[in-house]
Short mmCIF file of C-alpha atoms and ligand atoms in Angstrom, two decimals:
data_model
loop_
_atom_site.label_atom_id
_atom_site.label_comp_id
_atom_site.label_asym_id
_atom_site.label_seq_id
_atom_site.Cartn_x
_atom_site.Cartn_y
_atom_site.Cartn_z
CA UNK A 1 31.92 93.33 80.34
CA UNK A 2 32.90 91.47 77.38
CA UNK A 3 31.08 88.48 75.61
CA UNK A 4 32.11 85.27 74.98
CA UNK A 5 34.16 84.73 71.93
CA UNK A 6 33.60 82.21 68.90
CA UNK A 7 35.67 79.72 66.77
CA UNK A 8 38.70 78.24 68.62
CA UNK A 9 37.91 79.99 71.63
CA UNK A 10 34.69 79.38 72.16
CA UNK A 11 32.89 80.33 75.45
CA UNK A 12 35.98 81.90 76.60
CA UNK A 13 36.15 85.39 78.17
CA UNK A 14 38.72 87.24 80.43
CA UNK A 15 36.74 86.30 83.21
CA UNK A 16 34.29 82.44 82.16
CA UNK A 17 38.21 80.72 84.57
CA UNK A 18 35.61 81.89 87.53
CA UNK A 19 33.12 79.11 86.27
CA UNK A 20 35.29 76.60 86.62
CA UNK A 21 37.28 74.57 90.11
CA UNK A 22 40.07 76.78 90.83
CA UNK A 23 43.57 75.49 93.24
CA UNK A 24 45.42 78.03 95.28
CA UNK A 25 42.22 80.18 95.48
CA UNK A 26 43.17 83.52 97.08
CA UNK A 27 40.27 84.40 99.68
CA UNK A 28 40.38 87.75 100.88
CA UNK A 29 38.44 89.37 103.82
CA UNK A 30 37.48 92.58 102.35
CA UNK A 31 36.00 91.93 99.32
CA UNK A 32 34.96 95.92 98.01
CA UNK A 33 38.97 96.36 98.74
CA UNK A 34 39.85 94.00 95.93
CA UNK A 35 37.50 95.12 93.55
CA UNK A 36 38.60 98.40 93.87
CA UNK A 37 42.41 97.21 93.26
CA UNK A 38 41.10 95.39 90.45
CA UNK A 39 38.88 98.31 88.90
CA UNK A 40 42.14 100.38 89.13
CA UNK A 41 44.49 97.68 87.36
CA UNK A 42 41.99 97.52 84.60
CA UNK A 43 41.72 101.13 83.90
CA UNK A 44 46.13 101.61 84.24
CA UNK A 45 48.18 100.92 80.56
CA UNK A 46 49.74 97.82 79.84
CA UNK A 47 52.88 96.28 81.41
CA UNK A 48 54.06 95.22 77.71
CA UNK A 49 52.65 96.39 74.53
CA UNK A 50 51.01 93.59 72.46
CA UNK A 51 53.73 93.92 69.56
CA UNK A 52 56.29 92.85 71.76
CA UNK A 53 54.69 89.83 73.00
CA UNK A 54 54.54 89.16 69.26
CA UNK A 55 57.80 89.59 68.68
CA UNK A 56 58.29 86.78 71.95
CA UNK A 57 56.03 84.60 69.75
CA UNK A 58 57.78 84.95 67.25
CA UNK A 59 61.05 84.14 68.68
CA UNK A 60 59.89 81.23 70.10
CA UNK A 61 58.32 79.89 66.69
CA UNK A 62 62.07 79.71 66.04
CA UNK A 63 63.14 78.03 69.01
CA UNK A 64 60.68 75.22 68.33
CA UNK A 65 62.17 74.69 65.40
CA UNK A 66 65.22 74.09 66.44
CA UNK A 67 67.08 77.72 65.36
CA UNK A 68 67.43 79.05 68.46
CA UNK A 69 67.52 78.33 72.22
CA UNK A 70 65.69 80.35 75.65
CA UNK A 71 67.17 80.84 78.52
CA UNK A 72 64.77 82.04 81.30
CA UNK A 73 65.65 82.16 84.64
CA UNK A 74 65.29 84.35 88.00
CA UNK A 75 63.71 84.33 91.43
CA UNK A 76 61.99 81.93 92.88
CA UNK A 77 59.84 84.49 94.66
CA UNK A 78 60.93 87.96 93.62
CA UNK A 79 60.57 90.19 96.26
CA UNK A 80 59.11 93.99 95.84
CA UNK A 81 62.27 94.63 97.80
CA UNK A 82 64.09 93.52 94.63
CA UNK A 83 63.06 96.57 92.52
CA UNK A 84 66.78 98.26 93.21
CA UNK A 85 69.37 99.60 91.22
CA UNK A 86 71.77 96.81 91.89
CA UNK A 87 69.22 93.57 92.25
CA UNK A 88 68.02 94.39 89.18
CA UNK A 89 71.13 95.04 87.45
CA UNK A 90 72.98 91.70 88.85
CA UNK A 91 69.88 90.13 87.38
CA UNK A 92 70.43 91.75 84.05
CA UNK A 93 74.27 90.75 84.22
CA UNK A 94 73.96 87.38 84.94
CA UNK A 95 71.52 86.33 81.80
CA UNK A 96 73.58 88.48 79.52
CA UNK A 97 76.56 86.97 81.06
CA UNK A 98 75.18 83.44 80.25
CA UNK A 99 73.41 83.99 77.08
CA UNK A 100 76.96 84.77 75.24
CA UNK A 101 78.19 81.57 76.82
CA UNK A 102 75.45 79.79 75.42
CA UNK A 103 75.95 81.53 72.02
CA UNK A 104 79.21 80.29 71.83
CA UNK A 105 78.29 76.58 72.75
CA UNK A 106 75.23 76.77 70.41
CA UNK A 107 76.11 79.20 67.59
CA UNK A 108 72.42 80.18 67.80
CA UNK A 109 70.57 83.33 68.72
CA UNK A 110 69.30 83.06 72.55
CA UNK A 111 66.39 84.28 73.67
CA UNK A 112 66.23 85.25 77.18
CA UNK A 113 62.99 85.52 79.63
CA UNK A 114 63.23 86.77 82.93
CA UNK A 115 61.32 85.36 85.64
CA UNK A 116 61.46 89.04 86.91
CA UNK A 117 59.02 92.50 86.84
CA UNK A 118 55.89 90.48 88.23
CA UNK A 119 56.68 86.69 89.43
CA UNK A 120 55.22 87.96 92.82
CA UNK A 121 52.59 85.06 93.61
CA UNK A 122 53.86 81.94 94.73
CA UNK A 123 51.77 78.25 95.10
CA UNK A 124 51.92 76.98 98.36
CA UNK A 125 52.02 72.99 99.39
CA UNK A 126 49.85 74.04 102.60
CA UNK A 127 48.03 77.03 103.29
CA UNK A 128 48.93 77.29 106.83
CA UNK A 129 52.83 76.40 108.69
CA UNK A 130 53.41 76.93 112.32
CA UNK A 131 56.40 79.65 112.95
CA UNK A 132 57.29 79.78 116.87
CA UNK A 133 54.48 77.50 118.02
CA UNK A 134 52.01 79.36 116.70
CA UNK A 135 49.82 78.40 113.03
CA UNK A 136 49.84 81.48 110.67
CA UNK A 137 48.67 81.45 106.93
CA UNK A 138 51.62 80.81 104.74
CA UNK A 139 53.91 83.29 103.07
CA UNK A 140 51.51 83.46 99.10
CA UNK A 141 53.97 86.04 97.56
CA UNK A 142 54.35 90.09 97.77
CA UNK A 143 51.40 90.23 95.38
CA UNK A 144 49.53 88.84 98.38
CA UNK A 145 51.02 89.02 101.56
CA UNK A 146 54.31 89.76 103.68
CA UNK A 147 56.97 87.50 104.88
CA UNK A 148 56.57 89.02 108.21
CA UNK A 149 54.42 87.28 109.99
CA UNK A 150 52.62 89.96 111.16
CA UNK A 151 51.58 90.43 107.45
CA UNK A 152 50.32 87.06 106.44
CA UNK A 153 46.72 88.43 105.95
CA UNK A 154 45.89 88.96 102.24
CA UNK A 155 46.10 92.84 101.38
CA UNK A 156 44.08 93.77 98.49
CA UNK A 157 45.97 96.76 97.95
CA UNK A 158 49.03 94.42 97.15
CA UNK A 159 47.52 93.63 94.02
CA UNK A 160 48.21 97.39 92.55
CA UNK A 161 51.60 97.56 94.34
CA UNK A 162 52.82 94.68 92.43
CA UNK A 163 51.74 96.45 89.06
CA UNK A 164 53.90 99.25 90.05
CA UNK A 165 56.62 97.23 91.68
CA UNK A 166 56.43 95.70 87.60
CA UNK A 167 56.43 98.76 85.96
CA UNK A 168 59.37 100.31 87.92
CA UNK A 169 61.64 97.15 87.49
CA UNK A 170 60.52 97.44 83.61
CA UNK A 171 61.35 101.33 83.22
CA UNK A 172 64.52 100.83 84.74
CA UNK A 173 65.15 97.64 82.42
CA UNK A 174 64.51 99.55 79.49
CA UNK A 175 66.14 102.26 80.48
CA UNK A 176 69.44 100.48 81.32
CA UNK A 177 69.48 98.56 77.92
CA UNK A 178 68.74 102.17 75.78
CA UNK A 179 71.92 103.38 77.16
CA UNK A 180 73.99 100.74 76.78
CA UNK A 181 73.85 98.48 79.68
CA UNK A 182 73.93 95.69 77.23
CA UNK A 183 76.57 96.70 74.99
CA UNK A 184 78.70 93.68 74.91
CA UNK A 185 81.59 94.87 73.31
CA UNK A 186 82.64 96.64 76.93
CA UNK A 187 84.69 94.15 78.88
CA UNK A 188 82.80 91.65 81.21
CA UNK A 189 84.09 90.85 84.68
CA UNK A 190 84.08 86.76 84.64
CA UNK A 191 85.19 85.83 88.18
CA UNK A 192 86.95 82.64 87.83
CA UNK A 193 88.97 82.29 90.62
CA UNK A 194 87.09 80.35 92.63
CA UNK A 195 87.48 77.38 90.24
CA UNK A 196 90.40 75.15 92.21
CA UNK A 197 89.96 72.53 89.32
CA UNK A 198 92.27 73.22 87.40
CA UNK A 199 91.84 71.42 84.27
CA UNK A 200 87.97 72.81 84.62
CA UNK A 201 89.64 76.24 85.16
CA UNK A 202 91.36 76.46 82.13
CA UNK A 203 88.37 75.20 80.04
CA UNK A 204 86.33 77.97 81.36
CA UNK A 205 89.17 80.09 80.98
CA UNK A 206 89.39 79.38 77.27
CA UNK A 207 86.06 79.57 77.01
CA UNK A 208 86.00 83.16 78.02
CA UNK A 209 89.16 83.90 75.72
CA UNK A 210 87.22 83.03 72.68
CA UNK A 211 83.95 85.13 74.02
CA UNK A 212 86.25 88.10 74.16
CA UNK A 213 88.31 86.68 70.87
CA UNK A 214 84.94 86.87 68.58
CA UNK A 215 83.79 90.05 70.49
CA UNK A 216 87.10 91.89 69.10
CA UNK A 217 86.91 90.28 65.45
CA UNK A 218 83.45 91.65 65.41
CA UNK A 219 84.46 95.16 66.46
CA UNK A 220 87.27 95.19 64.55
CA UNK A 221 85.61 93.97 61.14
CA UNK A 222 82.81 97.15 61.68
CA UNK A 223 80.15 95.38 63.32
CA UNK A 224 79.79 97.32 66.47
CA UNK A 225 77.53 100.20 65.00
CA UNK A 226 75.39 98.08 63.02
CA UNK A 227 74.53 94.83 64.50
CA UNK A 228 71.43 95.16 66.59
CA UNK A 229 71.98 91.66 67.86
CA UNK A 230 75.16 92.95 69.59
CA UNK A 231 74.63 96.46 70.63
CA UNK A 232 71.25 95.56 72.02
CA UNK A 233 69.64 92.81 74.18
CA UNK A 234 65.70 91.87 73.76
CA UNK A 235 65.23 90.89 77.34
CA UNK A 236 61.34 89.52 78.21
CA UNK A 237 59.51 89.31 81.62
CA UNK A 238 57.83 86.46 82.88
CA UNK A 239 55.72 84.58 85.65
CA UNK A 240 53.83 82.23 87.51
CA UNK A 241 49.58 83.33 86.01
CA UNK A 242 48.86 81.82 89.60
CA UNK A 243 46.41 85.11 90.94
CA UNK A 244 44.06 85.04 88.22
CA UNK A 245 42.01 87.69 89.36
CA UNK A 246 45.27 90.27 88.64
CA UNK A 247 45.85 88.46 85.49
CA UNK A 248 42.29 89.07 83.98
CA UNK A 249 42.44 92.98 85.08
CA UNK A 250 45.81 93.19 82.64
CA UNK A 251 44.44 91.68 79.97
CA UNK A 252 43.21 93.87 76.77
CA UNK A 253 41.18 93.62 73.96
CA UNK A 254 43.84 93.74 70.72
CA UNK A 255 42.99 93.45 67.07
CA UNK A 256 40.48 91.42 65.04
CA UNK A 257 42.29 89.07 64.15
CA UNK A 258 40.98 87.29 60.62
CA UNK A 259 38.74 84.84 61.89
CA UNK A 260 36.76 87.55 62.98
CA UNK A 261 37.86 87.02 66.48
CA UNK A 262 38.57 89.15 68.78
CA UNK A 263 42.69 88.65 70.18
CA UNK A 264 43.09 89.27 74.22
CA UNK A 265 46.66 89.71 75.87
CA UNK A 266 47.26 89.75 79.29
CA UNK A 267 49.75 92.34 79.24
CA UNK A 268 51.36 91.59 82.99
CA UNK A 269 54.02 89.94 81.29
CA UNK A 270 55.77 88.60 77.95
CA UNK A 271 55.29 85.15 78.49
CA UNK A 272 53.51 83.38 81.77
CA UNK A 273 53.17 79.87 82.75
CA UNK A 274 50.67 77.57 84.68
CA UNK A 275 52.68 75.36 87.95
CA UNK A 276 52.51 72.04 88.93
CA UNK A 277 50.00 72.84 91.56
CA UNK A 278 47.22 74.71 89.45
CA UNK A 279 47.34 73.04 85.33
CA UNK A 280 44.40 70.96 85.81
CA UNK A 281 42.68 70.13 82.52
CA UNK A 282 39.16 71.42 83.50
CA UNK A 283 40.72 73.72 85.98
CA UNK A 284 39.94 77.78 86.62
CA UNK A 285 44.14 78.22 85.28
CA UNK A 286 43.83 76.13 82.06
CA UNK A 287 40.64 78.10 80.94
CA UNK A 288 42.30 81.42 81.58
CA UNK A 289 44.86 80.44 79.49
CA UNK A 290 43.56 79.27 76.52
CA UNK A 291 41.87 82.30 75.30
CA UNK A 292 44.99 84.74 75.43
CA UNK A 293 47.62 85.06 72.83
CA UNK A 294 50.69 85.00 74.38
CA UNK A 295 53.27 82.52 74.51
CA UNK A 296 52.11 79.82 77.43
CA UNK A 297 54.42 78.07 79.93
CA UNK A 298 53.13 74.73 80.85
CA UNK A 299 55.22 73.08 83.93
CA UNK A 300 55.29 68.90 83.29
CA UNK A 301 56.42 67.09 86.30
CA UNK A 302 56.06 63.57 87.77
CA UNK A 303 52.06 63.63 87.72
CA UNK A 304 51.34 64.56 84.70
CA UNK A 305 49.85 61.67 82.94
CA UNK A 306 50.06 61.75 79.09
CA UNK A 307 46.80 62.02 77.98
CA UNK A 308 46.63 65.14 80.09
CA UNK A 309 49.55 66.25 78.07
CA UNK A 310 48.08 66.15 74.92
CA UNK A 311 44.65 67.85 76.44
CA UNK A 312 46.28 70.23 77.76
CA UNK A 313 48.10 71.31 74.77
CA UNK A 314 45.01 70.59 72.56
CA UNK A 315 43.34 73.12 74.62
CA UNK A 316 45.74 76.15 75.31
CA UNK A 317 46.27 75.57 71.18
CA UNK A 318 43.87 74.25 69.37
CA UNK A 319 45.46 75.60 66.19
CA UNK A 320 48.57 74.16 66.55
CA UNK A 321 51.05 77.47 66.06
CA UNK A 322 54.46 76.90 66.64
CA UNK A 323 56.41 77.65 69.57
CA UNK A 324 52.94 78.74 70.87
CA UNK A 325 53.16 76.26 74.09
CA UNK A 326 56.63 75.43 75.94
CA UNK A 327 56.74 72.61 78.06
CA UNK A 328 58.88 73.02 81.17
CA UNK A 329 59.48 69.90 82.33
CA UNK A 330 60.77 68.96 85.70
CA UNK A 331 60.88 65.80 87.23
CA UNK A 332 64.37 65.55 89.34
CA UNK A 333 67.14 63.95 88.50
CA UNK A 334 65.93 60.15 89.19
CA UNK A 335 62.93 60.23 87.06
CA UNK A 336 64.06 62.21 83.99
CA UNK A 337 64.97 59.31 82.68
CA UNK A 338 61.55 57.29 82.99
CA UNK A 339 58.93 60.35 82.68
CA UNK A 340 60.84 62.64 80.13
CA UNK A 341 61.25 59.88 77.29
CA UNK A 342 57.38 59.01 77.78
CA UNK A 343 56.37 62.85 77.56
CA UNK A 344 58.49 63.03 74.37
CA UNK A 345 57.12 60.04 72.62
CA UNK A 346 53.44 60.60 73.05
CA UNK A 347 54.16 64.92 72.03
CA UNK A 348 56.21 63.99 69.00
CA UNK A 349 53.91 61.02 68.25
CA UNK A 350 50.94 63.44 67.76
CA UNK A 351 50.05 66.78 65.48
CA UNK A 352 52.30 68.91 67.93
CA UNK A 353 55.31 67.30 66.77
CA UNK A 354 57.83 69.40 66.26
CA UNK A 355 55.71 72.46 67.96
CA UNK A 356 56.40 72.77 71.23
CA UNK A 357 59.47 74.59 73.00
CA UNK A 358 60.86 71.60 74.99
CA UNK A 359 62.37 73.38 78.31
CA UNK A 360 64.11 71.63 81.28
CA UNK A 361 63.67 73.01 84.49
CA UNK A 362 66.34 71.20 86.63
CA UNK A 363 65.55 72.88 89.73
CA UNK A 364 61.65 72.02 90.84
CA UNK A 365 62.30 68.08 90.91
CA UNK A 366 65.24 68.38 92.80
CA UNK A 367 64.66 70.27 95.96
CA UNK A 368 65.55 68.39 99.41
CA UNK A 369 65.65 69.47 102.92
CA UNK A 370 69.33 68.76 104.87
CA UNK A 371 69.21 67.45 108.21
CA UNK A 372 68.56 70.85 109.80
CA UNK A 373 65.51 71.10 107.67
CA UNK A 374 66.93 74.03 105.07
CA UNK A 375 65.24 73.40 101.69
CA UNK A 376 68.48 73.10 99.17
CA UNK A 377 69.49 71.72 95.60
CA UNK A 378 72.53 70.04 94.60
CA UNK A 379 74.25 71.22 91.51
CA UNK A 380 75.29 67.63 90.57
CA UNK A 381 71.36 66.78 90.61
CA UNK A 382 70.64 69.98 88.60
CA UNK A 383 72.96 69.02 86.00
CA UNK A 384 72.26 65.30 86.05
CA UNK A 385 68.28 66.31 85.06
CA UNK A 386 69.89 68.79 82.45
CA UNK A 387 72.28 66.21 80.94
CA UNK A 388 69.61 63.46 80.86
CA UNK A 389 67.39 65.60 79.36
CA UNK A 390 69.98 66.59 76.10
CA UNK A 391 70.88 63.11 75.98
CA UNK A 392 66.93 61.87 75.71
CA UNK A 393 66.29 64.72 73.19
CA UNK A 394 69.28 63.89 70.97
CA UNK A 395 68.15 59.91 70.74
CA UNK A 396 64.41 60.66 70.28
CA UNK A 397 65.30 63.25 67.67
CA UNK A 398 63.29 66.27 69.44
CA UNK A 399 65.15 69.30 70.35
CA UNK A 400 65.89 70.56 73.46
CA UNK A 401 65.42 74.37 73.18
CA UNK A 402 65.85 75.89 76.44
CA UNK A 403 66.47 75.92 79.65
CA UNK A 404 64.25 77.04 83.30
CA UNK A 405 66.58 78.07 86.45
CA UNK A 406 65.63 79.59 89.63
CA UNK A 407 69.22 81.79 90.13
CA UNK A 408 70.31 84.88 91.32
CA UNK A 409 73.46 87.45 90.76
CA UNK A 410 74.27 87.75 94.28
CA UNK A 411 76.58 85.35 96.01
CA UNK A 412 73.76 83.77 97.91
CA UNK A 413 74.37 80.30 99.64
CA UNK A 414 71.17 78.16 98.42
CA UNK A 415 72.16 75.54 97.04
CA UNK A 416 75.16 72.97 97.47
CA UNK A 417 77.72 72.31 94.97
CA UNK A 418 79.52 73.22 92.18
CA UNK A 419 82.85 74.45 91.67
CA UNK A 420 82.20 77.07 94.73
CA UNK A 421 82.12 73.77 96.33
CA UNK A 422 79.27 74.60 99.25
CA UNK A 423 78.11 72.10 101.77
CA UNK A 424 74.99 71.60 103.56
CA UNK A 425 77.01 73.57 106.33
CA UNK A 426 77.59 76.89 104.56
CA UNK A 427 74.19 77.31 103.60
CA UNK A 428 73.05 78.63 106.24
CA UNK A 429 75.80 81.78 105.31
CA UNK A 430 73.61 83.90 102.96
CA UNK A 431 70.38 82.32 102.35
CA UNK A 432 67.98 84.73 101.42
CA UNK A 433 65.74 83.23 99.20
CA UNK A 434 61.86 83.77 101.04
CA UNK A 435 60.94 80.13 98.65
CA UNK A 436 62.80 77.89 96.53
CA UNK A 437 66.29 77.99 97.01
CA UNK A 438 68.46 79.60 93.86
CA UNK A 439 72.04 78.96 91.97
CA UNK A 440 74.18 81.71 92.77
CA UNK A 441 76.04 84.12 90.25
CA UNK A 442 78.71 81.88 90.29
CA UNK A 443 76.84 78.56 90.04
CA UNK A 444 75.27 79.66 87.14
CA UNK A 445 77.39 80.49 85.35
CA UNK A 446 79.33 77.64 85.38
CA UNK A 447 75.91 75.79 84.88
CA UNK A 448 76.10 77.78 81.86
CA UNK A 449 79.42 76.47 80.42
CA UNK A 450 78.38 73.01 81.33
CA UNK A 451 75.28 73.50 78.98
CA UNK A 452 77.13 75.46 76.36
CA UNK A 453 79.39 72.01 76.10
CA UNK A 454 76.20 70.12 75.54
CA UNK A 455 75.37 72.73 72.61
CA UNK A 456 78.44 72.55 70.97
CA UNK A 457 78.34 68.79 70.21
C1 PEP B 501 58.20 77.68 90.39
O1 PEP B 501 58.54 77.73 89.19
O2 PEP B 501 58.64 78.45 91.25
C2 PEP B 501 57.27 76.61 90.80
C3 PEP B 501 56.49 76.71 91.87
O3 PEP B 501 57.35 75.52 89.99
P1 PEP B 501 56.41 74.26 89.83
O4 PEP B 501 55.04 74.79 89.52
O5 PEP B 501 57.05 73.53 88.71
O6 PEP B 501 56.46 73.49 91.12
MN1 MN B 502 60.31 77.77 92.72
#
């Protein structure tokens, strides 16, 4: 047992969040099953060493400031299914993929955060739906139950899978990028053709030509033995901190830091984030939050007022460190406009001007059901929110330093639009997604020259 800590954090400890109202509580029949899970989470090594969520921190420090940009993005609800060979590598293709796109638009380093190697809990709108007449607890996530709805029971033994299911997809992460994977001076397969515009073809087109164009300059001028940048690809984890009871097991005493305090990281993951659904001020989320060091994900949407803004940041840091706190905002396409500017304004307006990563996530405001009932996005409405949001940052002078997507490398048919030109018809052709419906390989990347054009200017 630890004790509470002093100064900034008073009061806090890994586990005071189960003092406080908690959303999305998981309740679980056998109770000595979880604690056992637990015991054995606590007891097994970190996920990710402490010095490399410090070196996330650190990266982001520059982001807020304006010197670089994050690009996170993944499933909605990874799957333990997903730890493969190929899912993970077309995950792992698409963000490097993107990221040099973005370099090019932005002429800035990118930073790049999968929502991958944990994001196995998932916040549902209703604990219960009805499949084939019959009421059944919702699908919460791997983490804590199947999609089979003969699995819908919480498993407590779940909780340990999904620290392996993380560890595997990390090994083989790391392993890939040691060896090369990332080497982006070997020729990347860009998969244009399905582009019929053809005016937008040949700007992508171009746009590819001078990728490959500064690739071979650098290679030829020498700098493909000694440019870590290029020959190697940082790539961080991430996820929802929605199962707080797995979150508290991962997290380790680190140093002292000067204060005299003792520093905790929960070590599930580079960087996490509090939803929508569980950021209350006072709530059991919030207070798990703001005693860790790592970087902290806050999601802003249509209900958050304000003043909760600034309580919330004042809370999860109270010391005001740059880049600390990045606030993913998501309101759909119709309310950007409206919410975003009034998020800014009271943020820039206060001591965490110029602190926080500003991130839009296009995707979470924008979800509709088609007639049929399939939950779906349209690309125009992602990239209306996304273009609305630049525009907003450039007038009010804060910078917009990142984007959120839920997407995927396979050719999945989830959401409508874009160049592949899909219809509410075709989705029902590959949708896998077990949540929130994702851009495809191709979607995002063109998603990715559209922002890269917003960069350059
Ligand atoms: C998500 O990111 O998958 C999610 C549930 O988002 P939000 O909390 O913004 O609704
Ligand atoms: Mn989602």
């Amino acid at each position: 047992m630890t004790s509470p800590s002093a100064g900034p954090t008073a009061g806090w400890s890994p586990s005071s969040w189960k003092s406080k109202p908690i959303q999305q509580k998981a309740v679980y029949t056998d109770q000595k099953a979880v604690e056992k899970s637990l015991a054995k989470l606590n007891h097994l090594p970190p996920l990710v060493p402490t010095a490399e969520i410090d070196k996330l921190k650190e990266k982001l420090r520059k982001v807020a400031i304006g010197d670089a940009f994050l690009l996170q993005g993944g499933d909605c609800a990874e799957l333990f299914d997903y730890c493969t060979q190929d899912g993970i590598e077309s995950k792992m293709k698409l963000l490097l993929q993107m990221s040099l796109i973005l370099i090019w638009g932005s002429h800035k380093p990118i930073v790049r955060i999968a929502r991958m190697a944990g994001q196995y809990a998932k916040p549902r709108s209703s604990p219960m739906e009805i499949v084939d007449g019959k009421e059944i607890p919702s699908f919460r996530g791997d983490i804590l139950n199947g999609f089979k709805t003969d699995e819908r029971d919480l498993d407590p033994s779940r909780l340990v899978d999904a620290y392996f299911h993380s560890a595997a997809t990390l090994n083989f992460v790391r392993g890939s990028i040691s060896t090369g994977f990332a080497d982006l001076h070997r020729p990347l397969d860009w998969g244009l053709g399905h582009v019929r515009d053809p005016e937008l073809q040949l700007k992508y087109s171009s746009t590819v030509d001078a990728i490959a164009d500064n690739l071979d300059f650098l290679r030829a001028t020498g700098h493909n033995t000694g440019s870590q940048e290029l020959s190697t690809v940082d790539l961080f984890t991430s996820h929802e901190a929605l199962l707080l009871d797995y979150e508290q097991s991962l997290t380790r005493a680190s140093k002292l830091l000067k204060s005299g305090e003792q520093a905790y990281y929960d070590t599930s993951a580079h960087f996490i984030w509090v939803g929508d659904r569980t950021r209350q001020v006072d709530g059991a989320h919030i207070e798990f939050l703001r005693g860790i060091k790592n970087p902290i994900g806050v999601k802003v949407g249509p209900t958050t007022s304000s003043s909760d803004l600034l309580v919330l940041l004042r809370t999860l840091n109270p010391n005001v460190e740059v880049g600390k706190i990045t606030l993913i905002t998501r309101y759909g396409a119709s309310k950007v406009g409206t919410l975003l500017l009034e998020h800014i304004k009271i943020v820039e307006g206060s001591e965490y001007a110029r602190s926080v990563v500003w991130q839009c996530d296009p995707m979470h405001g924008n979800t509709r059901s088609t007639s049929s009932g399939i939950k779906t996005r349209q690309f125009a409405d992602i990239l209306s929110e996304l273009q609305q949001s630049f525009l907003i940052h450039k007038r009010e002078g804060s910078y917009l330093g990142g984007v959120h997507l839920e997407m995927t490398g396979d050719a999945v048919t989830e959401c409508t639009g874009g160049s592949v030109g899909l219809e509410d018809d075709d989705l029902s052709l590959n949708y896998t997604s077990f949540c929130d419906p994702r851009l495809n390989e191709k979607q995002s990347v063109e998603l990715a020259f559209l922002i890269a054009g917003h960069l350059k200017q």
